[in-house]
One Martini backbone bead per residue (centre of mass of N, CA, C, O) as a GRO file, in nm:
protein
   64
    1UNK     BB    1  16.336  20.623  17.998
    2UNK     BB    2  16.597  20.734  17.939
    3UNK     BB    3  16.515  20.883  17.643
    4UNK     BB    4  16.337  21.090  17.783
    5UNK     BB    5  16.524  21.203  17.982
    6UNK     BB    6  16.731  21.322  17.717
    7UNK     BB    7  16.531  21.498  17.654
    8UNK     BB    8  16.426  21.686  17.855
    9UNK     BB    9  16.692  21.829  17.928
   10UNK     BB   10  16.727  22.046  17.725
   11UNK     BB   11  16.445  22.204  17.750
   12UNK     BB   12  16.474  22.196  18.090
   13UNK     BB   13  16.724  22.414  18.122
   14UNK     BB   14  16.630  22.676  17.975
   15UNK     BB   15  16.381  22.724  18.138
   16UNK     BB   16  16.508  22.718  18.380
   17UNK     BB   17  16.684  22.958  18.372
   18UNK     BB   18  16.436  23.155  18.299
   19UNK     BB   19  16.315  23.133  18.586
   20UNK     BB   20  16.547  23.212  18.786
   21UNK     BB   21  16.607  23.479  18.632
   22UNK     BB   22  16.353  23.615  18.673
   23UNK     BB   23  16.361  23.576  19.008
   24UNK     BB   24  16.618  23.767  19.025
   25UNK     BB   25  16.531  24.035  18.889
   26UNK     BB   26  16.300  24.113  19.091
   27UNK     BB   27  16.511  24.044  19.366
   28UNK     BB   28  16.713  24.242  19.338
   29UNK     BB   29  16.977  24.183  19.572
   30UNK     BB   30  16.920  23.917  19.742
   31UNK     BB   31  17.040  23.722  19.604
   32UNK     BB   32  17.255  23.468  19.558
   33UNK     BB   33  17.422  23.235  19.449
   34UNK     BB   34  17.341  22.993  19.599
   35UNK     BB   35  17.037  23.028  19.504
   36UNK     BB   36  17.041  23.023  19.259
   37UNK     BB   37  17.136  22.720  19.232
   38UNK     BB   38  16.920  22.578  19.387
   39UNK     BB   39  16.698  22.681  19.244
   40UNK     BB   40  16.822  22.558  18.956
   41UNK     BB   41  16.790  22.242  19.097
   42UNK     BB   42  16.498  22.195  19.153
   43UNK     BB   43  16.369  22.288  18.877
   44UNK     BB   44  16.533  22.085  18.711
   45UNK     BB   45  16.418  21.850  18.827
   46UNK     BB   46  16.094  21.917  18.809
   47UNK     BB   47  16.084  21.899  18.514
   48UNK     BB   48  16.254  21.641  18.410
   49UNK     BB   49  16.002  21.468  18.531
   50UNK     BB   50  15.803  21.553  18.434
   51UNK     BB   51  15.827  21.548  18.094
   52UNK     BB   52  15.923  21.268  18.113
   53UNK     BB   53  15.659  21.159  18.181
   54UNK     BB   54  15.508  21.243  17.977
   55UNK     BB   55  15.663  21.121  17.724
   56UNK     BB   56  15.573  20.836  17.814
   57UNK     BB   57  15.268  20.885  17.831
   58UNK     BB   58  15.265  20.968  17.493
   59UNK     BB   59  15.364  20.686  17.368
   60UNK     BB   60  15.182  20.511  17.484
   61UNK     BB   61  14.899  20.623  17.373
   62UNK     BB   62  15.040  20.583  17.029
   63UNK     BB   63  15.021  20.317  17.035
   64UNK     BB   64  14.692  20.278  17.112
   0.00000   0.00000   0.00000
């Protein structure tokens, strides 16, 4: 699982990114850095698990 989720990692960085940066500009002027850092640390957490499972599960199915 480890293998996996070193791939998801850079995949999922750039899109957590580009998803908070999204929502910041959105809302210009509402958010913090704190909230910043939050919101990009809670999606890279939630893609990288996502991601990182599929990963797993597509290796498995092309086993078989």
């Amino acid at each position: 699982m480890k293998k996996y989720i070193k791939r998801a990692i850079s995949a999922c960085f750039g899109s957590s990114l580009a998803v908070v940066a999204v929502q910041s500009f959105d809302y210009l002027g509402v958010w913090k850095l704190w909230d910043f850092l939050i919101n990009f640390l809670f999606t890279f957490i939630i893609t990288t698990v996502v991601v990182s499972v599929c990963l797993w599960l597509w290796s498995k199915i092309k086993r078989k």
